[in-house]
Structure formats: C-alpha cells, structure tokens
Amino acid sequence: MDEILEINTKEIPVLALRGLVCIPGTFLTFEVTRKKSIKAINVAMETKQEIFVVCQKKLTNEEPTVDILNNIGTIAKIKQILKMPGGIVKVLIEGVCRASIVSTIREDEYLMVVAEVVKEQDIVNNDENIACIRNAQEAFDNYIDFIGKIPEELIISVLSEKDSGKLADLITANIPLDYESKQIILDCTDKIERLKMLTAILNQELSIMELEQKIHNEVQNQLEKNQKEYYIKEQIKALENELSEGDEEEGTNDLDKYKKQIEKLILNPKSKEKLLKEVKRLSRLPFGSQEGSVVRSYLDTVLELPWTTKTKDKLDIKKAEKVLNHDHYGLEKIKQRILEILAVHKITNNANSQILCLVGPPGVGKTSVGESIARAMGRKYVRISLGGVRDEAEIRGHRKTYLGSMPGRIIAAVASAGVNNPLILLDEVDKMGADIKGDPASALLEVLDPEQNKDFKDNFIEVPFDLSNVLFITTANTTDTIQKPLLDRMDIIELSSYTSNEKFHIATEYLVPKQLKKHGLTKLQLKFSDDAIRYMITDYTREAGVRSLERLIAKICRKTDKAILEGTKKTAITLKNITDFLGSPIYKDDDISKAPQIGVANGLAFTTVGGEILTIEVNSMEGTGKFELTGSLGDVMKESCKAAMSYIRSKRAEFGIREDFYKDTDIHIHFPEGAVPKDGPSAGITIALCIISELLHIPIRSDIAMTGEITIRGRVLPIGGLKEKTMAAYKHGLRTVIVPKANESDLEDIDSEVHNALTFIFAKTMEDVIKNGLTMPIGTQKDADFIVPEGKKQRKINIRQ
Ligand code: ADP
C-alpha cells in the first residue's frame, strides 16, 4: 500500500459513488450496477486492483462524468468482488489515501483520470494538536452517550489515537454521518483543520439530536397526556351515566339544555358564539370541578338575564299626576317638572337623553319620588345605593376568573328586576368615591351615556347588554361632589327642606296612615292629636326632611301594637302622654341665645343636610395681634375672616377703634357648632359684625340672623341657598334676617309660609349690617372707654363669663 503513497500522480480508473464517501483507512462495501462503473472495476482488476473512488456532487446524475465529481476522493484497493444475478457487482474496497483529480484521460466507456495523492503532514505533538484531540474526544464521548451502543474497540481506538487527521477519519468512518459531512471531512487536507471540522460537526449533530429528543419527548408527553385525559374523561362519562341513570336532564343533556337556551336567545351572533364557546368549555371540564361550576354559574346568570323581557309603559300623564299626588304632599313644582319630563319621554320615547337627578337634604322624599315615577310609568323599580362605592368593579362587575366574582350592581339590578326596562334609582351619587381600584364615576358615566349604554359590557357577563331601555334616576344631597362629566348628563331637580307646617301635613296625611297600615292598625285603634304631631316636629326632631318624624310615628305604632296584644283597645297620642311613648323631648331648650350679646351673632349656613343656624363667637384679648380661628370651617371661611378684618382696619377711625388695636390685641373667632357650611364666604358679614361688636363693646341683636359675603371694602355680595337658610332662621324662631340686597330677587323661591313670617333687611354694604345688627348705633355705647388715648397701653379687656 505504501507504493501508492510513494508515487505522487497516477493514471487510475474512477468509480463514481452516489451518497457514499470512502474514508482512507476504512473498508466500504457497495453494489455497482452502472456500466461505466463495472467497466472501471474490471479495468482496475486487470491492473493493480487500485481504483479512485469519488463521490458525485449530485446523486441524481445517472451518467458519470468527471465534471460531476468532487475533486477530492480516495484511492482504494479492491479487496473483493462478487458478481450477482442481474449484472450487479458487489464490491469490498479499502480506502488508502486522499487524492485529487488532476486531469481527465477518458470518459467514454469508463472514467480514467490522472490523480494526485494528497500528502499528509507528520504527526505534530504541539498543544493545539493535543487540545484539538481532547476536544474531539469529548465531543465523541457526548455523541456516543446519545447514540448508545458503540463497539468498545472503536472507543479504545479513538482514545488512543494521537494523529489528529487519522482520529478525524476514524470517527467519521464509524458514525452515521450524511455523505455531505463526510465529504467535508475528506476535503480537509490539513489534519488539525480536519479534526476541528469534525468536532464542530459532532457538536452540531449533538445539539440536533438533543433537539430531536426534546421534540420527541414533548410529542410523547402530549400523547400520553391526551391518552390519560381521554381515559379519565371516559371514566367520568361512565360514572356520570351511572349517576344520572333515569335522570336525563343531567350530564351531557345539561349541555344541550344550555345550547338550546342560547340558540333561543335573541342575541347578536358574536355574543351567541361566545356563550356556545363557554358551553363547549364546560363539556371539556370534569363534572363537579371548581372551574366547571364557575362556568355553570356564569351561564346560568347570563341566561337568566332579561335579554328581551320588558314591561309595557303605561304613560298616561293624568294618571301619573294622580300617582305623584297620591304619594306625596306638596312638592308642586317638582311634580310639575317630573310630569313635563315624562311627557317629553312619552313623545320622544328616549329614556335617557338627560338623567333626572333629585337633589336635596335627607328625608325630603327623593327616593320615594323616584319610586312613584316608576309606579306612574308602570315600570319595575330597583334602587341601588351608591354611597361609599369606591371600586369600579361594583358598577362593572368582577371578571369571572376571579374567585367569587359576580356581575356589577347595574346588571344585578336588571337581573333582579327581571325586565330590561326597569326604573333604576341610583341613590346618593354624590357619595361615590374613587380609589386605586378605579373610578366608579366614570363607569357610571358609561352606564348613563345613551351612546355607550346600548352595549354595556359588564366584566362578569362579558357579552354586551343593552341598557338603553332602562330609565335611570339619581339622587344626591349636594351637586358639589358629583363629578363634572356626570353632572353634565343630569337634569337637576332640587327638593328643599319642609316647613313645620308642611311636615305637619305630611305626617297627618301620609306618614301616619302609611305607618298605621304597615303596623296593622286602624284609625280607631291609634289616633294622633294635632298638637302631639306639632310637638313631635318641633321638640323631638330637627331635620330638613321627615325621616326621623316617620321613625317616631313608627315607634309609637310598635308600642301600640304591643299594647293591643296586652289588652288595650284604643290609644290616643296627646301632649299629655307623648312622653310615655317617646321619652323626654330632645330639643326642648332652644340653644339660640335670647339675650343680645357682645361678639356673638347668628349666621346662616347652607349645608348638605339643609339650612343651619351658625352661631359665630368672637373674643379679643391682650396679646400680639394674633388672629385665631377655631371650630369647623373650611378654607373659604378663613378668607372671609381675613376680608372682614381688612375691612375693619380700614374703617377703624370711623368706628372709633384704637389705631394700633391690631398690634396688641389677639382676636379669636370661633364657629361653635354644626356641620361645615357648603358656602364658606356667606358668613363674611356675620364675622365682621362680631368683631366690630367685640371691639366696640356693643351687643348684637339676638333675634336676628344674617348671611352675606363681604369684600375688603365692605360691600355685601350675594350668597346661595337662601331658601334653606331662611327656613333655618324661621325654624329657630328668628324673625328678622339680614340678606344681601343682590339676593332680593331670590325671595320668590322662599316658601310662602317662611316668607310671610320673616322680615327681610337687604344690605348693600357693611354699614347696613352694622346699623341693623347692633343693638345701638356706634358711638352711643357707654362702654366707650375702649378707646384708649394714644401712648397709654391700658385697655379694657372684655371677658365674658
Ligand atoms: P330621601 O330619599 O330624600 O332621603 P325618602 O324618600 O327616603 O327621602 O323619604 C323619607 C320618608 O318621607 C319616606 O317614607 C317618604 O315617603 C316620606 N316623604 C318625604 N316627603 C314626602 C312628601 N312630600 N309627602 C309624603 N311623604 C313624604
């Protein structure tokens, strides 16, 4: 064999191989059928039995020519030939060395070329060679881990081979590489490069095999899982059949029932598809699983919704008026407005173009007016209280994936009404808050907006529900805290406090009969004297509405019920026995001071619960000119105090107040009681009058109440809530009120009972307030020693006991 290597070039017959590469140093057997190939073998056998085997570049070429061959092939010795039937020749060859084609000699009957033997370098024992060998051995090691069984001799040969080129050839020949990779190794004439190339191929093969393994495992797992699931489902089905034997409604029939119900619904195709999908999902879930019950309860809830059920509106304005009158005393203007709105609704048939918002203090009948509207229209009525709602999900619902999730309040209300056109009363819209869980007001806006509520999407229901048929009515104590966009959608109707007289009528004509009926009593069994009712109004309650009054009446009814069971036949409530039923009066002593006082005045405030008397007290003491404010007051009120002070200092000389009083006198203003007024500045004139009274030592009239904003130059500006404020003055027995001149036109809003009872003083400037509010004109007071001569720091310190 060495002689082959010794001769550098030689003429040699060529055997073109398809998909086979002969690696030097290894044996190869194959069958030959092509004529040219058989001829080449024959020629070789006739000479030195040497043949040049070269792999074709493309497998498809049938007729071998030199062009279609790779340049590098292997000179091999033919070891054995076996002629087989059908002209097939089986050959065993041994690769000797690499050689390249130099030129073609013939291509006619067989191929003959001049081939040049590739000279291989000697073994080099440098570090690179060693590193390459180690790398290749490691890669081989990993590789055989994957393929499994490999002859031990081969492993030993690989581990003991010190020639990088031979090692590469050894491995290449003995592992199942494709012919292209083998040709790449054959093409590498540099030994180290060859081994590096092989290592790279091995590593790549390894990662491909790993990937194959992974894919295989995944497929296997999936298959196993599917089989397992299938098996379990079959078992469940068998068990379910066993359980529901005789009960055909259960199990799969249940699913059919859902399907049928969904098909029957008048819904858009998309929503139907979504619901059917849920049924499909349910069919795949094991019976009794938690997820299954979530889907079931979802489907039940959705299917129970009144998608198409509605009541027929009976909108007869005359009848509506009757209902409103039957349910409520007075409220004439409100009833008229409501009837107008209903008329518009009847003509336009548009439920929610503008949302009605009933605004007023508690207990004035907002909710019950809402209820009456529903009755008047023949609609179902549902009330949702929004007070304290901070989470958007309360309006829009929780996603059904969330454990314990349910629809929002709106959809729940529609579901409880059982029709898609109920009247929903959204109570206390002004008490809704917002927090990190979202802003319920914006969700509500979507509910109320006719553009959007056609396709209202509740998070739980997921399919859009048409809310456009629902009639929404809202109530609030104040419009101040309602968000602007919501407020813009609303048609505000204000309900104000009742006078004692109105309360009396409401009580005798409505509340008493209502409570009697509720407690199963007749007029003969329980009677209220008029005086008793008036006494209850004045001495047991102090409220804008009639809620507490109704509670008191209910209390008496309860006690009467008990007495009847104990044998009493008739009960009459009079001034004499009322304390037996209700205990001592709560508001017996009116805390409004009867005697005129220095530095104390009755202001009038407008709060969310109606009008209030706001008593303001001012005290002054020796100090460093500090200005102190205490009590419940907002920022605007503080501004009012400053404006009042500024005015007084500018008028000091006219009033006869010491020049530098503001440097050594501390003034303390206190707002003793009551809720924080809504309209801060309206206490301006009261504050100013108190300070003037205190500094000049002139008492303020105690039979008078006042309200008005003050400017730093003493002008009196108009205020809001006059109706409620004058009502408060009236209720507290104050018969004269000082109000801004600019509010004169608002007088017509005031309840006639109040209007007739009060004397109004219209103030344009602070001088008008001083003139009418103080018990004596400035300068006539005896206690004028307050004006201290310049230089002397002596002054009278006014301390009231
Ligand atoms: P609000 O919603 O304004 O707080 P409600 O509607 O709850 O007040 O009213 C409290 C009670 O007073 C109800 O029983 C209501 O029927 C009754 N009521 C209020 N105003 C009138 C009225 N004008 N006529 C008859 N009853 C009234």
Coordinates of N, CA, C and O in Angstrom, one line a residue, residues 329-463:
Y329 N -97.2 64.8 49.5 CA -97.8 66.1 49.8 C -97.0 67.2 49.2 O -95.7 67.1 49.2
G330 N -97.6 68.3 48.8 CA -96.9 69.4 48.3 C -96.0 69.1 47.1 O -96.4 68.5 46.2
L331 N -94.8 69.6 47.1 CA -93.8 69.4 46.1 C -94.3 69.8 44.7 O -94.0 69.1 43.7
E332 N -95.2 70.8 44.7 CA -95.9 71.1 43.4 C -95.0 71.3 42.2 O -95.1 70.7 41.2
K333 N -94.0 72.2 42.4 CA -93.1 72.5 41.3 C -92.3 71.2 40.8 O -92.1 71.0 39.6
I334 N -92.0 70.4 41.8 CA -91.2 69.2 41.5 C -92.1 68.2 40.7 O -91.7 67.7 39.6
K335 N -93.3 68.1 41.1 CA -94.2 67.2 40.4 C -94.4 67.7 39.0 O -94.5 66.9 38.1
Q336 N -94.6 69.0 38.9 CA -94.8 69.6 37.5 C -93.6 69.3 36.6 O -93.8 68.9 35.5
R337 N -92.4 69.5 37.2 CA -91.2 69.2 36.3 C -91.2 67.7 35.9 O -90.8 67.4 34.8
I338 N -91.5 66.9 36.9 CA -91.4 65.5 36.6 C -92.4 65.1 35.5 O -92.1 64.4 34.6
L339 N -93.6 65.7 35.6 CA -94.6 65.4 34.6 C -94.2 65.9 33.2 O -94.4 65.2 32.2
E340 N -93.5 67.1 33.2 CA -93.0 67.6 31.9 C -92.0 66.6 31.3 O -92.1 66.3 30.1
I341 N -91.1 66.1 32.2 CA -90.1 65.2 31.7 C -90.7 63.9 31.2 O -90.4 63.4 30.2
L342 N -91.8 63.5 31.9 CA -92.4 62.2 31.5 C -93.1 62.5 30.1 O -93.1 61.6 29.3
A343 N -93.7 63.7 30.0 CA -94.3 64.0 28.7 C -93.3 63.9 27.6 O -93.6 63.3 26.5
V344 N -92.2 64.5 27.8 CA -91.1 64.5 26.8 C -90.7 63.1 26.5 O -90.6 62.6 25.3
H345 N -90.6 62.3 27.5 CA -90.2 60.9 27.4 C -91.2 60.2 26.6 O -90.9 59.3 25.7
K346 N -92.5 60.5 26.8 CA -93.6 59.8 26.0 C -93.5 60.1 24.6 O -93.6 59.3 23.7
I347 N -93.3 61.4 24.3 CA -93.3 61.8 22.9 C -92.0 61.4 22.2 O -92.1 60.8 21.1
T348 N -90.9 61.5 22.8 CA -89.6 61.2 22.1 C -89.3 59.7 22.3 O -88.4 59.2 21.5
N349 N -89.8 59.1 23.3 CA -89.5 57.7 23.6 C -88.0 57.5 23.9 O -87.5 56.4 23.5
N350 N -87.4 58.5 24.4 CA -86.0 58.4 24.7 C -85.8 58.4 26.2 O -86.0 59.5 26.8
A351 N -85.5 57.3 26.8 CA -85.4 57.2 28.2 C -84.4 58.0 28.9 O -84.6 58.7 29.9
N352 N -83.2 58.1 28.2 CA -82.1 58.6 29.0 C -81.4 59.8 28.3 O -80.2 59.9 28.5
S353 N -82.1 60.6 27.6 CA -81.4 61.7 27.0 C -80.8 62.6 28.1 O -79.6 63.0 28.0
Q354 N -81.5 62.8 29.1 CA -80.9 63.5 30.3 C -81.4 62.8 31.5 O -82.5 62.4 31.6
I355 N -80.4 62.6 32.4 CA -80.8 61.8 33.6 C -81.3 62.7 34.7 O -80.7 63.7 35.0
L356 N -82.4 62.3 35.2 CA -83.1 63.1 36.3 C -82.2 62.9 37.6 O -81.9 61.8 37.9
C357 N -81.9 64.0 38.2 CA -81.2 63.9 39.5 C -82.0 64.7 40.5 O -82.1 65.9 40.4
L358 N -82.4 64.0 41.5 CA -83.2 64.7 42.6 C -82.2 65.1 43.7 O -81.6 64.2 44.3
V359 N -82.1 66.4 43.9 CA -81.1 66.8 44.9 C -81.8 67.5 46.1 O -82.7 68.3 45.9
G360 N -81.3 67.1 47.3 CA -81.9 67.7 48.5 C -81.5 67.1 49.7 O -80.8 66.0 49.7
P361 N -81.8 67.7 50.9 CA -81.3 67.1 52.2 C -82.0 65.8 52.4 O -83.0 65.4 51.7
P362 N -81.5 65.0 53.4 CA -82.1 63.7 53.6 C -83.6 63.8 54.1 O -83.9 64.7 54.8
G363 N -84.3 62.8 53.7 CA -85.7 62.7 54.2 C -86.7 63.6 53.5 O -87.8 63.7 54.0
V364 N -86.4 64.2 52.4 CA -87.3 65.1 51.8 C -88.1 64.4 50.7 O -88.9 65.1 50.0
G365 N -87.9 63.2 50.5 CA -88.7 62.4 49.6 C -88.1 62.1 48.3 O -88.8 61.7 47.3
K366 N -86.8 62.2 48.1 CA -86.2 61.9 46.8 C -86.4 60.5 46.4 O -86.9 60.3 45.3
T367 N -86.1 59.6 47.3 CA -86.2 58.2 46.9 C -87.7 57.8 46.6 O -88.0 57.1 45.7
S368 N -88.5 58.4 47.5 CA -89.9 58.0 47.3 C -90.5 58.6 46.1 O -91.4 58.0 45.4
V369 N -90.0 59.8 45.7 CA -90.5 60.4 44.4 C -90.1 59.5 43.3 O -90.8 59.2 42.3
G370 N -88.8 59.0 43.3 CA -88.3 58.0 42.3 C -89.2 56.8 42.2 O -89.6 56.4 41.1
E371 N -89.6 56.3 43.3 CA -90.4 55.1 43.3 C -91.8 55.4 42.7 O -92.3 54.6 42.0
S372 N -92.3 56.6 43.0 CA -93.6 57.0 42.5 C -93.5 57.1 41.0 O -94.5 56.8 40.3
I373 N -92.4 57.6 40.5 CA -92.3 57.8 39.0 C -92.4 56.4 38.4 O -93.1 56.2 37.4
A374 N -91.7 55.4 39.0 CA -91.8 54.0 38.4 C -93.2 53.5 38.4 O -93.7 53.0 37.4
R375 N -93.9 53.8 39.5 CA -95.3 53.4 39.6 C -96.2 54.1 38.6 O -97.0 53.5 37.9
A376 N -95.9 55.4 38.4 CA -96.7 56.2 37.5 C -96.5 55.7 36.0 O -97.4 55.7 35.2
M377 N -95.3 55.2 35.8 CA -95.0 54.7 34.4 C -95.3 53.2 34.2 O -95.2 52.7 33.1
G378 N -95.6 52.6 35.3 CA -95.8 51.1 35.2 C -94.5 50.3 35.0 O -94.5 49.3 34.3
R379 N -93.4 50.9 35.6 CA -92.1 50.2 35.4 C -91.7 49.5 36.7 O -92.1 50.0 37.8
K380 N -90.9 48.5 36.5 CA -90.4 47.9 37.7 C -89.4 48.8 38.4 O -88.7 49.5 37.6
Y381 N -89.2 48.7 39.7 CA -88.4 49.7 40.4 C -87.3 49.0 41.1 O -87.5 48.0 41.8
V382 N -86.0 49.4 40.9 CA -84.9 48.9 41.7 C -84.1 50.0 42.2 O -83.8 51.0 41.4
R383 N -83.6 49.9 43.4 CA -82.8 51.0 44.0 C -81.4 50.5 44.2 O -81.2 49.4 44.7
I384 N -80.4 51.3 43.8 CA -79.0 50.9 44.0 C -78.4 52.0 44.9 O -78.5 53.2 44.5
S385 N -77.9 51.7 46.0 CA -77.3 52.7 46.8 C -75.8 52.9 46.5 O -75.1 51.9 46.5
L386 N -75.4 54.0 46.0 CA -74.0 54.2 45.6 C -73.1 54.8 46.7 O -72.0 55.0 46.5
G387 N -73.7 55.2 47.8 CA -73.0 55.8 48.9 C -71.8 54.9 49.3 O -72.0 53.7 49.6
G388 N -70.6 55.4 49.3 CA -69.4 54.7 49.7 C -68.9 53.7 48.7 O -67.9 53.0 48.9
V389 N -69.5 53.7 47.5 CA -68.9 52.9 46.4 C -67.6 53.5 45.9 O -67.6 54.6 45.5
R390 N -66.5 52.7 46.0 CA -65.2 53.3 45.6 C -64.6 52.5 44.5 O -63.6 52.9 43.9
D391 N -65.1 51.3 44.4 CA -64.4 50.3 43.4 C -65.2 50.3 42.1 O -66.5 50.1 42.2
E392 N -64.5 50.4 41.0 CA -65.2 50.4 39.7 C -65.9 49.1 39.5 O -67.0 49.1 38.9
A393 N -65.3 48.0 40.1 CA -65.9 46.7 39.8 C -67.3 46.6 40.4 O -68.1 45.7 40.0
E394 N -67.7 47.5 41.4 CA -69.0 47.4 41.9 C -70.0 47.8 40.9 O -71.2 47.3 40.9
I395 N -69.6 48.6 40.0 CA -70.5 49.1 38.9 C -70.4 48.1 37.7 O -71.4 47.6 37.2
R396 N -69.2 47.7 37.4 CA -68.9 47.0 36.2 C -68.7 45.5 36.4 O -68.6 44.7 35.4
G397 N -68.7 45.0 37.6 CA -68.5 43.6 37.9 C -67.1 43.1 37.9 O -66.2 43.8 37.5
H398 N -66.9 41.9 38.5 CA -65.6 41.3 38.5 C -65.5 40.3 37.4 O -66.4 39.7 37.0
R399 N -64.3 40.1 36.9 CA -64.1 39.1 35.9 C -64.4 37.8 36.4 O -64.2 37.5 37.6
K400 N -64.9 36.9 35.6 CA -65.4 35.6 36.1 C -64.3 34.7 36.5 O -64.6 33.7 37.2
T401 N -63.1 35.0 36.1 CA -62.0 34.1 36.5 C -61.7 34.3 38.0 O -61.1 33.5 38.6
Y402 N -62.0 35.5 38.5 CA -61.8 35.9 39.8 C -62.7 35.1 40.7 O -63.9 34.9 40.5
L403 N -62.1 34.5 41.8 CA -63.0 33.6 42.6 C -64.1 34.4 43.3 O -63.8 35.5 43.9
G404 N -65.3 33.9 43.3 CA -66.4 34.7 44.0 C -66.8 35.9 43.2 O -67.5 36.8 43.7
S405 N -66.5 35.9 41.9 CA -66.8 37.1 41.1 C -68.3 37.1 40.8 O -68.9 36.0 40.7
M406 N -68.8 38.2 40.5 CA -70.2 38.4 40.2 C -70.5 39.6 39.3 O -69.6 40.4 39.2
P407 N -71.6 39.7 38.8 CA -71.9 40.9 37.9 C -71.9 42.2 38.8 O -72.0 42.1 40.0
G408 N -71.7 43.3 38.2 CA -71.8 44.6 38.9 C -73.2 44.9 39.3 O -74.1 44.2 39.0
R409 N -73.3 46.0 40.1 CA -74.6 46.3 40.6 C -75.7 46.6 39.6 O -76.9 46.4 39.8
I410 N -75.2 47.2 38.4 CA -76.2 47.6 37.4 C -76.9 46.3 36.8 O -78.1 46.2 36.8
I411 N -76.0 45.4 36.4 CA -76.5 44.1 35.8 C -77.3 43.4 36.9 O -78.4 42.8 36.6
A412 N -76.8 43.4 38.1 CA -77.5 42.7 39.2 C -78.9 43.3 39.4 O -79.9 42.5 39.6
A413 N -79.0 44.6 39.3 CA -80.3 45.3 39.4 C -81.3 44.9 38.3 O -82.4 44.6 38.5
V414 N -80.7 44.8 37.1 CA -81.6 44.5 35.9 C -82.0 43.0 36.1 O -83.2 42.7 35.9
A415 N -81.1 42.2 36.6 CA -81.5 40.8 36.8 C -82.6 40.7 37.8 O -83.6 39.9 37.7
S416 N -82.4 41.4 38.9 CA -83.4 41.3 40.0 C -84.8 41.9 39.5 O -85.8 41.5 40.0
A417 N -84.7 42.9 38.6 CA -86.0 43.4 38.1 C -86.7 42.4 37.2 O -87.9 42.4 37.1
G418 N -85.9 41.6 36.5 CA -86.4 40.6 35.6 C -86.9 41.1 34.3 O -87.5 40.4 33.5
V419 N -86.7 42.4 34.1 CA -87.1 43.0 32.8 C -85.9 43.9 32.4 O -85.1 44.3 33.2
N420 N -85.9 44.2 31.1 CA -84.7 45.0 30.6 C -85.0 46.5 30.6 O -84.3 47.3 30.1
N421 N -86.2 46.9 31.1 CA -86.6 48.3 31.1 C -87.1 48.8 32.5 O -88.1 49.5 32.6
P422 N -86.4 48.4 33.6 CA -86.8 48.9 34.9 C -86.5 50.3 35.1 O -85.7 50.9 34.3
L423 N -87.0 50.9 36.2 CA -86.5 52.2 36.6 C -85.5 51.9 37.7 O -85.8 51.3 38.7
I424 N -84.2 52.3 37.4 CA -83.2 52.1 38.4 C -82.9 53.4 39.1 O -82.5 54.4 38.4
L425 N -83.1 53.4 40.4 CA -82.8 54.7 41.2 C -81.4 54.5 41.7 O -81.1 53.6 42.5
L426 N -80.5 55.4 41.2 CA -79.1 55.4 41.7 C -79.0 56.4 42.9 O -79.0 57.6 42.7
D427 N -79.1 55.8 44.1 CA -79.2 56.7 45.3 C -77.8 57.2 45.7 O -76.8 56.5 45.6
E428 N -77.7 58.4 46.1 CA -76.5 59.0 46.7 C -75.3 59.0 45.7 O -74.2 58.6 46.0
V429 N -75.6 59.5 44.5 CA -74.4 59.6 43.5 C -73.3 60.5 44.0 O -72.2 60.4 43.6
D430 N -73.7 61.4 44.9 CA -72.7 62.4 45.4 C -71.8 61.8 46.4 O -70.8 62.3 46.7
K431 N -72.1 60.6 46.8 CA -71.3 59.9 47.9 C -70.3 58.9 47.3 O -69.8 58.1 48.1
M432 N -70.2 58.8 46.0 CA -69.3 57.9 45.4 C -67.9 58.4 45.5 O -67.6 59.5 45.3
G433 N -67.0 57.5 45.8 CA -65.6 57.9 45.9 C -64.8 57.3 44.8 O -65.3 56.6 43.9
A434 N -63.5 57.5 44.8 CA -62.6 56.8 43.8 C -61.4 56.3 44.6 O -60.9 57.0 45.5
D435 N -60.8 55.2 44.2 CA -59.6 54.8 44.8 C -58.7 54.1 43.8 O -59.0 54.2 42.6
I436 N -57.7 53.3 44.2 CA -56.8 52.7 43.3 C -57.5 51.7 42.4 O -57.1 51.4 41.3
K437 N -58.6 51.2 42.9 CA -59.3 50.2 42.1 C -60.2 50.8 41.0 O -61.1 50.1 40.4
G438 N -59.9 52.0 40.7 CA -60.6 52.7 39.6 C -61.7 53.6 40.1 O -62.0 53.7 41.2
D439 N -62.2 54.3 39.1 CA -63.1 55.4 39.4 C -64.5 55.0 39.0 O -64.9 54.9 37.8
P440 N -65.4 54.7 40.0 CA -66.7 54.2 39.7 C -67.5 55.3 38.9 O -68.4 54.9 38.2
A441 N -67.2 56.6 39.1 CA -68.0 57.6 38.4 C -67.9 57.5 36.9 O -68.8 57.7 36.2
S442 N -66.7 57.1 36.5 CA -66.5 57.1 35.0 C -67.2 55.8 34.5 O -67.7 55.8 33.4
A443 N -67.3 54.8 35.3 CA -68.0 53.6 34.9 C -69.5 53.9 34.8 O -70.2 53.5 33.9
L444 N -69.9 54.7 35.8 CA -71.3 55.1 35.8 C -71.7 56.0 34.6 O -72.8 55.9 34.1
L445 N -70.7 56.8 34.3 CA -71.0 57.7 33.1 C -71.2 56.8 31.9 O -72.1 57.2 31.1
E446 N -70.5 55.7 31.8 CA -70.7 54.8 30.6 C -72.1 54.2 30.7 O -72.8 54.0 29.7
V447 N -72.6 53.9 31.9 CA -73.9 53.3 32.1 C -75.0 54.3 31.7 O -76.0 54.0 31.1
L448 N -74.7 55.6 32.0 CA -75.8 56.6 31.8 C -75.8 57.2 30.4 O -76.7 57.8 30.0
D449 N -74.6 57.0 29.7 CA -74.5 57.7 28.4 C -75.3 56.9 27.3 O -74.9 55.7 27.1
P450 N -76.3 57.5 26.7 CA -77.1 56.7 25.8 C -76.2 56.2 24.6 O -76.6 55.2 23.9
E451 N -75.1 56.9 24.3 CA -74.2 56.5 23.2 C -73.6 55.1 23.5 O -73.3 54.3 22.7
Q452 N -73.3 55.0 24.8 CA -72.5 53.8 25.2 C -73.3 52.7 25.8 O -72.9 51.6 25.8
N453 N -74.4 53.1 26.5 CA -75.1 52.0 27.3 C -75.9 51.0 26.4 O -76.4 50.1 27.0
K454 N -75.9 51.2 25.1 CA -76.5 50.2 24.3 C -75.7 48.9 24.3 O -76.3 47.8 24.3
D455 N -74.4 49.1 24.5 CA -73.6 47.9 24.5 C -72.8 47.9 25.8 O -71.6 47.8 25.8
F456 N -73.5 47.9 26.9 CA -72.8 48.0 28.2 C -72.1 46.6 28.5 O -72.8 45.6 28.4
K457 N -70.8 46.7 28.7 CA -70.1 45.4 29.0 C -69.8 45.3 30.4 O -69.0 46.0 31.0
D458 N -70.4 44.3 31.1 CA -70.1 44.0 32.4 C -68.9 43.0 32.4 O -68.9 42.1 31.6
N459 N -68.0 43.2 33.3 CA -66.8 42.3 33.3 C -67.2 40.9 33.5 O -66.5 40.0 33.0
F460 N -68.2 40.6 34.3 CA -68.6 39.2 34.5 C -69.3 38.6 33.3 O -69.0 37.6 32.8
I461 N -70.3 39.4 32.9 CA -71.2 38.9 31.8 C -70.4 38.8 30.5 O -70.7 37.9 29.6
E462 N -69.5 39.7 30.3 CA -68.6 39.7 29.1 C -69.3 40.0 27.7 O -68.8 40.6 26.9
V463 N -70.6 39.6 27.6 CA -71.2 39.9 26.3 C -72.0 41.2 26.6 O -72.6 41.4 27.7

